[in-house]
């Protein structure tokens, strides 16, 4: 990683456009924008720009274009793939933080629409919807810090995708500043509009490589007043997949979460909170949630469903939450896994997807690979089973020094990607590509796909200044 | 409209690639491909190509590229905006019909995925899903004729969008032949995949202007074994919108249709079938359907919901279907409107969307416009209320000759578009732009939007041979 100094002239020009409070150029002020949430990635920047309005974003983009400065758009900096951290591939870029664009513009409960600035924190949006008796269903571990613009740019997933879809499915309109500084306003307030190309799709999931999202228009849903949660014990991942298939039919569209957790993960959850005790002791755990805004007896539905599955030994143990507090305790186990991993320090983190029916094979092959090739490393399998999405993570032996662990970790990641590729799966179910997965993403694409992707990038960002090194190979043009 | 003759050399070259059965060039053989479903639009073509495989589509596209022949991809020809009919703007194109690519490739009920050739008829896909106890929810009047490739290219809507979304929301993968004949394979079998740009979004809704869709990979849902249908009488469209809002909350995600119908439409339904009698006599009718694969007492849910709304006079009359036959009779009224219009001959047909809360205003303003400016013309308002989508159609007086009716009809269409634009709505909620709405679409776009749309088209179809005159202004390049 190279950090270039910023010239006084450039700094003056940026401050002229954004004011002194809109530009940070010394190391202390920039620090928090240059390290990601996991602590895994540290980057450099010429400056961090903090525009306070959409017009200031446009002015900043125009000036950077004139100066030939590469731009890295940044939301809450909670991504896991260095999409907003220059880990050495952008070579002297400015970070453009959207954090000061943090206004909720409209909550229209009558039409189930919410409009917000890109820098709004996801939790604030969820709270604003909740106040109007609505639900904005995007739900992530990072929701207290991540920003809706980053959620849109990365097409965020989370625990409610099964029922409500990814960020892409929840977005009805976007507003974005294009690489030449022009503002594209794709807000409509409409639930349905079929006029020509759906341009918002370009920017969703593009990870800031085609422009900077400044506003997001979202779908709201009725707030589910009724929720039933159960923590289940199962003999195997095969049983979990059979259970999911049956739940999909017998519980219909009322399932809002179906998380699977390998029992080996419990130790991690206890790193986050030593008092955590799993309610079951089987090899595989399932956390299932049903929810509804309608007066449906979800408890009866869930009990009937579980009775049938227990009679057939698909489920061997089941605990139904008797209170909101107990349901939160179940979720604390799921969230504790992630926190526990972070506390453990460096580890291999993946975000794989396969056909739902291939989940047991993926996990079995991955576990065997670790056992045989990397004894002492500890496999952890959990994820969103209904989406075919498994986070297969691997922790280094406690006595292994971090540099050695990172070297072996890279080898392990490659091995896991080989396994998922052989199953026709994806190396990125929901976290995106960013910079950490750029090479393997690029190498895995067909020539036609690569050409299409490059054609889009070249057409929309001909100067190549938008988030270079992210998604695309780093070039020498933005040094 | 000009029909150019095809030269013997070109015909020979096409037959060499596609065989004699793959090329139609005389008027009788081409006739059915050159008139749309409504009978409103007649076009011309140099030839109709009928490739029998994806490889033949590629070969045909390559040859057309070499010869500089414009190409009009065509599915079931059930579109309503002349997207697949050259009404004089493509000047000597070939139609490429996908009808011989009609194989269902895979029905994977375990993973809730279905893969099919573009030329498969929607009803066949729905039947194949049904056989595996699954639902493919796209539901249109034309489902017995329309093809899934056309549904994808036009981002089709229909009566189940409220619950399951548009075609875009139901598609997980695409396969398409690009303008240079290369094949892009975007099938994955995965429910969740977040690797970079989501290229399928380019082709969905692009109406064949960026390439030719040859295969579609779709999401399946559990088949809803339980369905409850009710036909309701309401005092006003305002009441209908209040009813929808309440239904959205009280019936949760279990509503699969919420259609509103102005009482004036009943006469049209009787043109389709004189025995049709509406079960209610109020100014506004609502057809509501709840469905579920789970063992939920939908009847109790619906009765409770209606009891509350009747106590408050939102609903003044309600008939619950007591059998599948009665439910089908309710739907026959809704479907009869469309058939009745077609029997009536030429009429103004629109596909407007506004914010859901603006529906009553839209209908009131549109009715007043017709009454005051075009007395004798007959307004018909019906549509998918939960999507904000109203088909406001206008029938000419019976004694008006068709040429005069068409002239006035064009003026009426403009007037209705002015009303919807003033409300911030869309002139195309679901039918697309095609050729009939091209001018007004183009005129209504911002300069930035127009530039983005043109940039995409120029980047992906630099020769401009893909469906010229559709979406974009006709140019002289493909004469």
PDB file of N, CA and C in Angstrom, chain A residues 110-112 133 154-155 163 168 180 182 184 190 192-195 197-198 209-210 222 245 248-250 253-254 293-294 296 353-354 356-357 384 387 389 426 428-430 449 451-452 456 460 472, chain B residues 110-111 133-134 154-155 163 168 180 182 184 190 192-195 197-198 209-210 222 245 248-250 253-254 293-294 296 353-354 356-357 387 389 426 428-430 449 451-452 456 460 472:
ATOM      1  N   UNK A 110     -48.796   5.306   3.434  1.00  0.00           N
ATOM      2  CA  UNK A 110     -49.969   5.038   2.590  1.00  0.00           C
ATOM      3  C   UNK A 110     -49.568   4.275   1.330  1.00  0.00           C
ATOM      4  N   UNK A 111     -48.406   4.628   0.799  1.00  0.00           N
ATOM      5  CA  UNK A 111     -47.959   3.995  -0.444  1.00  0.00           C
ATOM      6  C   UNK A 111     -46.826   2.996  -0.217  1.00  0.00           C
ATOM      7  N   UNK A 112     -46.486   2.778   1.056  1.00  0.00           N
ATOM      8  CA  UNK A 112     -45.442   1.805   1.412  1.00  0.00           C
ATOM      9  C   UNK A 112     -44.111   2.139   0.723  1.00  0.00           C
ATOM     10  N   UNK A 133     -45.580   2.111  11.688  1.00  0.00           N
ATOM     11  CA  UNK A 133     -46.176   0.777  11.702  1.00  0.00           C
ATOM     12  C   UNK A 133     -45.839  -0.014  10.436  1.00  0.00           C
ATOM     13  N   UNK A 154     -23.790  -2.380  -2.699  1.00  0.00           N
ATOM     14  CA  UNK A 154     -23.257  -3.737  -2.545  1.00  0.00           C
ATOM     15  C   UNK A 154     -24.354  -4.795  -2.670  1.00  0.00           C
ATOM     16  N   UNK A 155     -25.597  -4.371  -2.919  1.00  0.00           N
ATOM     17  CA  UNK A 155     -26.727  -5.319  -2.964  1.00  0.00           C
ATOM     18  C   UNK A 155     -26.714  -6.227  -1.744  1.00  0.00           C
ATOM     19  N   UNK A 163     -37.494 -14.227   2.638  1.00  0.00           N
ATOM     20  CA  UNK A 163     -38.861 -13.721   2.492  1.00  0.00           C
ATOM     21  C   UNK A 163     -38.927 -12.467   1.651  1.00  0.00           C
ATOM     22  N   UNK A 168     -31.490  -5.292  -3.728  1.00  0.00           N
ATOM     23  CA  UNK A 168     -32.005  -5.025  -5.077  1.00  0.00           C
ATOM     24  C   UNK A 168     -33.527  -5.158  -5.149  1.00  0.00           C
ATOM     25  N   UNK A 180     -19.250  11.878 -14.546  1.00  0.00           N
ATOM     26  CA  UNK A 180     -18.967  13.241 -15.032  1.00  0.00           C
ATOM     27  C   UNK A 180     -19.614  14.307 -14.164  1.00  0.00           C
ATOM     28  N   UNK A 182     -22.844  14.609 -13.469  1.00  0.00           N
ATOM     29  CA  UNK A 182     -24.276  14.808 -13.723  1.00  0.00           C
ATOM     30  C   UNK A 182     -25.083  14.029 -12.690  1.00  0.00           C
ATOM     31  N   UNK A 184     -28.319  11.824 -11.902  1.00  0.00           N
ATOM     32  CA  UNK A 184     -29.421  11.037 -12.461  1.00  0.00           C
ATOM     33  C   UNK A 184     -30.442  10.824 -11.359  1.00  0.00           C
ATOM     34  N   UNK A 190     -43.318   5.428  -7.453  1.00  0.00           N
ATOM     35  CA  UNK A 190     -44.227   4.426  -8.010  1.00  0.00           C
ATOM     36  C   UNK A 190     -43.798   3.022  -7.611  1.00  0.00           C
ATOM     37  N   UNK A 192     -44.669   0.475  -9.530  1.00  0.00           N
ATOM     38  CA  UNK A 192     -44.607  -0.285 -10.777  1.00  0.00           C
ATOM     39  C   UNK A 192     -44.411   0.689 -11.919  1.00  0.00           C
ATOM     40  N   UNK A 193     -43.376   0.480 -12.721  1.00  0.00           N
ATOM     41  CA  UNK A 193     -43.061   1.415 -13.796  1.00  0.00           C
ATOM     42  C   UNK A 193     -42.210   0.640 -14.786  1.00  0.00           C
ATOM     43  N   UNK A 194     -42.667   0.545 -16.008  1.00  0.00           N
ATOM     44  CA  UNK A 194     -41.978  -0.328 -16.973  1.00  0.00           C
ATOM     45  C   UNK A 194     -41.566   0.453 -18.216  1.00  0.00           C
ATOM     46  N   UNK A 195     -41.018   1.657 -17.975  1.00  0.00           N
ATOM     47  CA  UNK A 195     -40.594   2.488 -19.095  1.00  0.00           C
ATOM     48  C   UNK A 195     -39.138   2.228 -19.437  1.00  0.00           C
ATOM     49  N   UNK A 197     -35.303   0.789 -20.199  1.00  0.00           N
ATOM     50  CA  UNK A 197     -34.246   0.201 -19.374  1.00  0.00           C
ATOM     51  C   UNK A 197     -34.419   0.618 -17.914  1.00  0.00           C
ATOM     52  N   UNK A 198     -34.208  -0.310 -17.032  1.00  0.00           N
ATOM     53  CA  UNK A 198     -34.336  -0.049 -15.605  1.00  0.00           C
ATOM     54  C   UNK A 198     -32.948   0.348 -15.091  1.00  0.00           C
ATOM     55  N   UNK A 209     -18.561   1.454  -8.761  1.00  0.00           N
ATOM     56  CA  UNK A 209     -17.663   1.532  -9.918  1.00  0.00           C
ATOM     57  C   UNK A 209     -18.280   2.272 -11.102  1.00  0.00           C
ATOM     58  N   UNK A 210     -19.566   2.627 -11.000  1.00  0.00           N
ATOM     59  CA  UNK A 210     -20.229   3.310 -12.126  1.00  0.00           C
ATOM     60  C   UNK A 210     -20.792   4.674 -11.742  1.00  0.00           C
ATOM     61  N   UNK A 222     -45.994  -4.124   5.627  1.00  0.00           N
ATOM     62  CA  UNK A 222     -46.710  -4.003   6.912  1.00  0.00           C
ATOM     63  C   UNK A 222     -45.836  -4.571   8.022  1.00  0.00           C
ATOM     64  N   UNK A 245     -37.269 -27.541   2.980  1.00  0.00           N
ATOM     65  CA  UNK A 245     -38.199 -27.768   1.869  1.00  0.00           C
ATOM     66  C   UNK A 245     -39.628 -27.907   2.370  1.00  0.00           C
ATOM     67  N   UNK A 248     -40.950 -24.571   3.710  1.00  0.00           N
ATOM     68  CA  UNK A 248     -41.309 -23.667   2.611  1.00  0.00           C
ATOM     69  C   UNK A 248     -42.764 -23.887   2.197  1.00  0.00           C
ATOM     70  N   UNK A 249     -43.168 -25.160   2.165  1.00  0.00           N
ATOM     71  CA  UNK A 249     -44.549 -25.464   1.770  1.00  0.00           C
ATOM     72  C   UNK A 249     -45.523 -25.278   2.926  1.00  0.00           C
ATOM     73  N   UNK A 250     -45.164 -25.862   4.091  1.00  0.00           N
ATOM     74  CA  UNK A 250     -46.160 -25.902   5.167  1.00  0.00           C
ATOM     75  C   UNK A 250     -46.295 -24.565   5.900  1.00  0.00           C
ATOM     76  N   UNK A 253     -45.370 -18.352   2.756  1.00  0.00           N
ATOM     77  CA  UNK A 253     -44.541 -17.145   2.701  1.00  0.00           C
ATOM     78  C   UNK A 253     -44.379 -16.511   4.078  1.00  0.00           C
ATOM     79  N   UNK A 254     -44.758 -17.206   5.116  1.00  0.00           N
ATOM     80  CA  UNK A 254     -44.696 -16.594   6.447  1.00  0.00           C
ATOM     81  C   UNK A 254     -43.353 -16.812   7.134  1.00  0.00           C
ATOM     82  N   UNK A 293     -48.354  -9.852   9.771  1.00  0.00           N
ATOM     83  CA  UNK A 293     -49.139  -8.717  10.256  1.00  0.00           C
ATOM     84  C   UNK A 293     -50.612  -9.108  10.397  1.00  0.00           C
ATOM     85  N   UNK A 294     -50.969 -10.279   9.915  1.00  0.00           N
ATOM     86  CA  UNK A 294     -52.363 -10.729   9.963  1.00  0.00           C
ATOM     87  C   UNK A 294     -52.630 -11.530  11.235  1.00  0.00           C
ATOM     88  N   UNK A 296     -53.114 -14.389  12.291  1.00  0.00           N
ATOM     89  CA  UNK A 296     -52.962 -15.819  12.025  1.00  0.00           C
ATOM     90  C   UNK A 296     -52.350 -16.454  13.266  1.00  0.00           C
ATOM     91  N   UNK A 353     -22.327 -19.673  -2.031  1.00  0.00           N
ATOM     92  CA  UNK A 353     -23.670 -20.189  -2.288  1.00  0.00           C
ATOM     93  C   UNK A 353     -23.620 -21.328  -3.290  1.00  0.00           C
ATOM     94  N   UNK A 354     -24.524 -22.263  -3.081  1.00  0.00           N
ATOM     95  CA  UNK A 354     -24.701 -23.418  -3.967  1.00  0.00           C
ATOM     96  C   UNK A 354     -26.209 -23.642  -4.089  1.00  0.00           C
ATOM     97  N   UNK A 356     -29.537 -25.156  -3.116  1.00  0.00           N
ATOM     98  CA  UNK A 356     -29.919 -25.484  -1.740  1.00  0.00           C
ATOM     99  C   UNK A 356     -29.646 -26.963  -1.447  1.00  0.00           C
ATOM    100  N   UNK A 357     -29.948 -27.812  -2.419  1.00  0.00           N
ATOM    101  CA  UNK A 357     -29.774 -29.252  -2.199  1.00  0.00           C
ATOM    102  C   UNK A 357     -28.303 -29.652  -2.087  1.00  0.00           C
ATOM    103  N   UNK A 384     -27.578 -18.942   5.681  1.00  0.00           N
ATOM    104  CA  UNK A 384     -28.971 -18.727   5.313  1.00  0.00           C
ATOM    105  C   UNK A 384     -29.368 -19.870   4.374  1.00  0.00           C
ATOM    106  N   UNK A 387     -31.478 -19.653   1.133  1.00  0.00           N
ATOM    107  CA  UNK A 387     -30.863 -18.983  -0.018  1.00  0.00           C
ATOM    108  C   UNK A 387     -29.712 -19.796  -0.593  1.00  0.00           C
ATOM    109  N   UNK A 389     -26.975 -20.231   0.941  1.00  0.00           N
ATOM    110  CA  UNK A 389     -25.832 -19.374   1.304  1.00  0.00           C
ATOM    111  C   UNK A 389     -25.193 -19.832   2.618  1.00  0.00           C
ATOM    112  N   UNK A 426     -21.207 -20.129  -6.095  1.00  0.00           N
ATOM    113  CA  UNK A 426     -20.678 -18.766  -6.173  1.00  0.00           C
ATOM    114  C   UNK A 426     -19.747 -18.490  -5.002  1.00  0.00           C
ATOM    115  N   UNK A 428     -19.348 -15.557  -3.958  1.00  0.00           N
ATOM    116  CA  UNK A 428     -19.913 -14.414  -3.257  1.00  0.00           C
ATOM    117  C   UNK A 428     -21.421 -14.459  -3.340  1.00  0.00           C
ATOM    118  N   UNK A 429     -22.036 -14.978  -2.293  1.00  0.00           N
ATOM    119  CA  UNK A 429     -23.498 -15.026  -2.259  1.00  0.00           C
ATOM    120  C   UNK A 429     -24.084 -13.662  -1.967  1.00  0.00           C
ATOM    121  N   UNK A 430     -23.415 -12.912  -1.059  1.00  0.00           N
ATOM    122  CA  UNK A 430     -24.003 -11.629  -0.675  1.00  0.00           C
ATOM    123  C   UNK A 430     -22.991 -10.538  -0.350  1.00  0.00           C
ATOM    124  N   UNK A 449     -18.704 -12.891 -20.599  1.00  0.00           N
ATOM    125  CA  UNK A 449     -19.106 -12.138 -19.406  1.00  0.00           C
ATOM    126  C   UNK A 449     -18.123 -11.009 -19.123  1.00  0.00           C
ATOM    127  N   UNK A 451     -16.208  -9.499 -21.174  1.00  0.00           N
ATOM    128  CA  UNK A 451     -16.339  -8.451 -22.192  1.00  0.00           C
ATOM    129  C   UNK A 451     -17.556  -7.568 -21.904  1.00  0.00           C
ATOM    130  N   UNK A 452     -18.684  -8.188 -21.526  1.00  0.00           N
ATOM    131  CA  UNK A 452     -19.890  -7.406 -21.224  1.00  0.00           C
ATOM    132  C   UNK A 452     -19.660  -6.474 -20.037  1.00  0.00           C
ATOM    133  N   UNK A 456     -19.645  -2.288 -20.136  1.00  0.00           N
ATOM    134  CA  UNK A 456     -20.453  -1.410 -19.284  1.00  0.00           C
ATOM    135  C   UNK A 456     -19.590  -0.393 -18.556  1.00  0.00           C
ATOM    136  N   UNK A 460     -19.756   3.695 -19.135  1.00  0.00           N
ATOM    137  CA  UNK A 460     -20.319   4.576 -18.106  1.00  0.00           C
ATOM    138  C   UNK A 460     -19.260   5.341 -17.328  1.00  0.00           C
ATOM    139  N   UNK A 472     -12.769  -4.625 -10.844  1.00  0.00           N
ATOM    140  CA  UNK A 472     -11.903  -4.704 -12.028  1.00  0.00           C
ATOM    141  C   UNK A 472     -10.441  -4.775 -11.619  1.00  0.00           C
TER     142      UNK A 472
ATOM    143  N   UNK B 110     -36.839 -29.309  -5.861  1.00  0.00           N
ATOM    144  CA  UNK B 110     -36.076 -29.276  -4.614  1.00  0.00           C
ATOM    145  C   UNK B 110     -35.477 -27.894  -4.370  1.00  0.00           C
ATOM    146  N   UNK B 111     -35.034 -27.268  -5.462  1.00  0.00           N
ATOM    147  CA  UNK B 111     -34.401 -25.965  -5.323  1.00  0.00           C
ATOM    148  C   UNK B 111     -35.292 -24.824  -5.792  1.00  0.00           C
ATOM    149  N   UNK B 133     -45.974 -29.780  -8.076  1.00  0.00           N
ATOM    150  CA  UNK B 133     -46.567 -29.182  -6.879  1.00  0.00           C
ATOM    151  C   UNK B 133     -45.975 -27.805  -6.569  1.00  0.00           C
ATOM    152  N   UNK B 134     -45.557 -27.117  -7.633  1.00  0.00           N
ATOM    153  CA  UNK B 134     -44.988 -25.775  -7.478  1.00  0.00           C
ATOM    154  C   UNK B 134     -45.828 -24.766  -8.265  1.00  0.00           C
ATOM    155  N   UNK B 154     -39.950  -8.080 -22.032  1.00  0.00           N
ATOM    156  CA  UNK B 154     -40.867  -6.959 -21.793  1.00  0.00           C
ATOM    157  C   UNK B 154     -41.129  -6.742 -20.306  1.00  0.00           C
ATOM    158  N   UNK B 155     -40.472  -7.530 -19.444  1.00  0.00           N
ATOM    159  CA  UNK B 155     -40.710  -7.443 -17.993  1.00  0.00           C
ATOM    160  C   UNK B 155     -42.209  -7.458 -17.710  1.00  0.00           C
ATOM    161  N   UNK B 163     -48.133  -9.769  -5.090  1.00  0.00           N
ATOM    162  CA  UNK B 163     -47.511 -10.730  -4.170  1.00  0.00           C
ATOM    163  C   UNK B 163     -46.139 -11.195  -4.652  1.00  0.00           C
ATOM    164  N   UNK B 168     -39.224  -9.488 -13.878  1.00  0.00           N
ATOM    165  CA  UNK B 168     -37.859  -9.228 -13.387  1.00  0.00           C
ATOM    166  C   UNK B 168     -37.603  -9.878 -12.036  1.00  0.00           C
ATOM    167  N   UNK B 180     -23.480  -9.339 -31.587  1.00  0.00           N
ATOM    168  CA  UNK B 180     -22.410  -9.866 -32.460  1.00  0.00           C
ATOM    169  C   UNK B 180     -22.482 -11.391 -32.590  1.00  0.00           C
ATOM    170  N   UNK B 182     -22.351 -13.612 -30.149  1.00  0.00           N
ATOM    171  CA  UNK B 182     -21.789 -14.351 -29.004  1.00  0.00           C
ATOM    172  C   UNK B 182     -22.920 -14.768 -28.064  1.00  0.00           C
ATOM    173  N   UNK B 184     -24.152 -15.311 -24.306  1.00  0.00           N
ATOM    174  CA  UNK B 184     -23.896 -15.053 -22.891  1.00  0.00           C
ATOM    175  C   UNK B 184     -24.758 -16.003 -22.073  1.00  0.00           C
ATOM    176  N   UNK B 190     -28.574 -20.931  -8.979  1.00  0.00           N
ATOM    177  CA  UNK B 190     -28.458 -20.422  -7.606  1.00  0.00           C
ATOM    178  C   UNK B 190     -29.580 -19.441  -7.294  1.00  0.00           C
ATOM    179  N   UNK B 192     -29.123 -17.156  -4.956  1.00  0.00           N
ATOM    180  CA  UNK B 192     -28.468 -15.960  -4.423  1.00  0.00           C
ATOM    181  C   UNK B 192     -27.036 -15.934  -4.932  1.00  0.00           C
ATOM    182  N   UNK B 193     -26.662 -14.851  -5.584  1.00  0.00           N
ATOM    183  CA  UNK B 193     -25.331 -14.761  -6.177  1.00  0.00           C
ATOM    184  C   UNK B 193     -25.032 -13.281  -6.350  1.00  0.00           C
ATOM    185  N   UNK B 194     -23.974 -12.799  -5.752  1.00  0.00           N
ATOM    186  CA  UNK B 194     -23.729 -11.355  -5.746  1.00  0.00           C
ATOM    187  C   UNK B 194     -22.355 -11.028  -6.320  1.00  0.00           C
ATOM    188  N   UNK B 195     -22.048 -11.691  -7.439  1.00  0.00           N
ATOM    189  CA  UNK B 195     -20.745 -11.467  -8.067  1.00  0.00           C
ATOM    190  C   UNK B 195     -20.844 -10.360  -9.110  1.00  0.00           C
ATOM    191  N   UNK B 197     -21.599  -7.021 -11.494  1.00  0.00           N
ATOM    192  CA  UNK B 197     -22.772  -6.509 -12.196  1.00  0.00           C
ATOM    193  C   UNK B 197     -23.760  -7.643 -12.470  1.00  0.00           C
ATOM    194  N   UNK B 198     -25.026  -7.347 -12.277  1.00  0.00           N
ATOM    195  CA  UNK B 198     -26.073  -8.341 -12.518  1.00  0.00           C
ATOM    196  C   UNK B 198     -26.548  -8.177 -13.966  1.00  0.00           C
ATOM    197  N   UNK B 209     -33.798  -4.877 -27.559  1.00  0.00           N
ATOM    198  CA  UNK B 209     -32.928  -3.867 -28.186  1.00  0.00           C
ATOM    199  C   UNK B 209     -31.451  -4.077 -27.876  1.00  0.00           C
ATOM    200  N   UNK B 210     -31.136  -5.032 -27.001  1.00  0.00           N
ATOM    201  CA  UNK B 210     -29.729  -5.244 -26.634  1.00  0.00           C
ATOM    202  C   UNK B 210     -29.248  -6.663 -26.931  1.00  0.00           C
ATOM    203  N   UNK B 222     -43.993 -22.579  -3.611  1.00  0.00           N
ATOM    204  CA  UNK B 222     -44.879 -23.690  -3.259  1.00  0.00           C
ATOM    205  C   UNK B 222     -46.264 -23.438  -3.865  1.00  0.00           C
ATOM    206  N   UNK B 245     -55.242  -0.708   1.619  1.00  0.00           N
ATOM    207  CA  UNK B 245     -54.262  -0.452   2.680  1.00  0.00           C
ATOM    208  C   UNK B 245     -54.516  -1.342   3.881  1.00  0.00           C
ATOM    209  N   UNK B 248     -53.693  -5.015   3.042  1.00  0.00           N
ATOM    210  CA  UNK B 248     -52.244  -5.233   3.047  1.00  0.00           C
ATOM    211  C   UNK B 248     -51.756  -5.606   4.446  1.00  0.00           C
ATOM    212  N   UNK B 249     -52.319  -4.939   5.450  1.00  0.00           N
ATOM    213  CA  UNK B 249     -51.894  -5.231   6.823  1.00  0.00           C
ATOM    214  C   UNK B 249     -52.611  -6.452   7.390  1.00  0.00           C
ATOM    215  N   UNK B 250     -53.927  -6.484   7.224  1.00  0.00           N
ATOM    216  CA  UNK B 250     -54.694  -7.526   7.922  1.00  0.00           C
ATOM    217  C   UNK B 250     -54.607  -8.881   7.238  1.00  0.00           C
ATOM    218  N   UNK B 253     -48.951 -11.024   3.686  1.00  0.00           N
ATOM    219  CA  UNK B 253     -48.439 -11.403   2.364  1.00  0.00           C
ATOM    220  C   UNK B 253     -49.295 -12.474   1.702  1.00  0.00           C
ATOM    221  N   UNK B 254     -50.467 -12.730   2.237  1.00  0.00           N
ATOM    222  CA  UNK B 254     -51.285 -13.817   1.679  1.00  0.00           C
ATOM    223  C   UNK B 254     -52.208 -13.334   0.560  1.00  0.00           C
ATOM    224  N   UNK B 293     -50.011 -22.018   0.767  1.00  0.00           N
ATOM    225  CA  UNK B 293     -49.695 -23.447   0.768  1.00  0.00           C
ATOM    226  C   UNK B 293     -49.763 -24.004   2.186  1.00  0.00           C
ATOM    227  N   UNK B 294     -49.890 -23.117   3.168  1.00  0.00           N
ATOM    228  CA  UNK B 294     -49.913 -23.554   4.565  1.00  0.00           C
ATOM    229  C   UNK B 294     -51.348 -23.813   5.020  1.00  0.00           C
ATOM    230  N   UNK B 296     -53.629 -22.655   6.759  1.00  0.00           N
ATOM    231  CA  UNK B 296     -54.159 -21.460   7.421  1.00  0.00           C
ATOM    232  C   UNK B 296     -55.634 -21.360   7.059  1.00  0.00           C
ATOM    233  N   UNK B 353     -49.594   4.154 -14.341  1.00  0.00           N
ATOM    234  CA  UNK B 353     -49.412   3.952 -12.906  1.00  0.00           C
ATOM    235  C   UNK B 353     -49.161   5.268 -12.221  1.00  0.00           C
ATOM    236  N   UNK B 354     -49.663   5.333 -11.009  1.00  0.00           N
ATOM    237  CA  UNK B 354     -49.471   6.488 -10.126  1.00  0.00           C
ATOM    238  C   UNK B 354     -49.221   5.943  -8.722  1.00  0.00           C
ATOM    239  N   UNK B 356     -50.238   4.777  -5.274  1.00  0.00           N
ATOM    240  CA  UNK B 356     -51.506   4.085  -4.973  1.00  0.00           C
ATOM    241  C   UNK B 356     -52.551   5.090  -4.481  1.00  0.00           C
ATOM    242  N   UNK B 357     -52.113   6.022  -3.652  1.00  0.00           N
ATOM    243  CA  UNK B 357     -53.065   6.988  -3.078  1.00  0.00           C
ATOM    244  C   UNK B 357     -53.616   7.954  -4.123  1.00  0.00           C
ATOM    245  N   UNK B 387     -50.668  -2.177  -7.096  1.00  0.00           N
ATOM    246  CA  UNK B 387     -49.464  -1.724  -7.798  1.00  0.00           C
ATOM    247  C   UNK B 387     -49.592  -0.278  -8.264  1.00  0.00           C
ATOM    248  N   UNK B 389     -51.583   0.597 -10.575  1.00  0.00           N
ATOM    249  CA  UNK B 389     -51.643   0.405 -12.031  1.00  0.00           C
ATOM    250  C   UNK B 389     -53.099   0.362 -12.516  1.00  0.00           C
ATOM    251  N   UNK B 426     -46.611   7.140 -14.480  1.00  0.00           N
ATOM    252  CA  UNK B 426     -45.935   6.519 -15.616  1.00  0.00           C
ATOM    253  C   UNK B 426     -46.941   6.194 -16.711  1.00  0.00           C
ATOM    254  N   UNK B 428     -46.376   3.854 -18.729  1.00  0.00           N
ATOM    255  CA  UNK B 428     -46.281   2.415 -18.938  1.00  0.00           C
ATOM    256  C   UNK B 428     -45.986   1.711 -17.630  1.00  0.00           C
ATOM    257  N   UNK B 429     -47.024   1.216 -17.005  1.00  0.00           N
ATOM    258  CA  UNK B 429     -46.825   0.483 -15.749  1.00  0.00           C
ATOM    259  C   UNK B 429     -46.280  -0.902 -16.011  1.00  0.00           C
ATOM    260  N   UNK B 430     -46.772  -1.545 -17.086  1.00  0.00           N
ATOM    261  CA  UNK B 430     -46.343  -2.929 -17.317  1.00  0.00           C
ATOM    262  C   UNK B 430     -46.234  -3.324 -18.784  1.00  0.00           C
ATOM    263  N   UNK B 449     -31.147  11.013 -18.287  1.00  0.00           N
ATOM    264  CA  UNK B 449     -31.695   9.668 -18.498  1.00  0.00           C
ATOM    265  C   UNK B 449     -31.515   9.248 -19.960  1.00  0.00           C
ATOM    266  N   UNK B 451     -29.357  10.273 -22.068  1.00  0.00           N
ATOM    267  CA  UNK B 451     -27.941  10.019 -22.350  1.00  0.00           C
ATOM    268  C   UNK B 451     -27.516   8.645 -21.827  1.00  0.00           C
ATOM    269  N   UNK B 452     -27.963   8.298 -20.613  1.00  0.00           N
ATOM    270  CA  UNK B 452     -27.605   6.983 -20.051  1.00  0.00           C
ATOM    271  C   UNK B 452     -28.168   5.844 -20.893  1.00  0.00           C
ATOM    272  N   UNK B 456     -25.946   3.055 -23.082  1.00  0.00           N
ATOM    273  CA  UNK B 456     -26.074   1.597 -22.980  1.00  0.00           C
ATOM    274  C   UNK B 456     -26.317   0.974 -24.347  1.00  0.00           C
ATOM    275  N   UNK B 460     -23.698  -1.617 -26.248  1.00  0.00           N
ATOM    276  CA  UNK B 460     -24.019  -3.042 -26.375  1.00  0.00           C
ATOM    277  C   UNK B 460     -24.470  -3.421 -27.775  1.00  0.00           C
ATOM    278  N   UNK B 472     -36.165   3.311 -28.983  1.00  0.00           N
ATOM    279  CA  UNK B 472     -35.348   4.419 -29.487  1.00  0.00           C
ATOM    280  C   UNK B 472     -35.968   5.002 -30.749  1.00  0.00           C
TER     281      UNK B 472
END
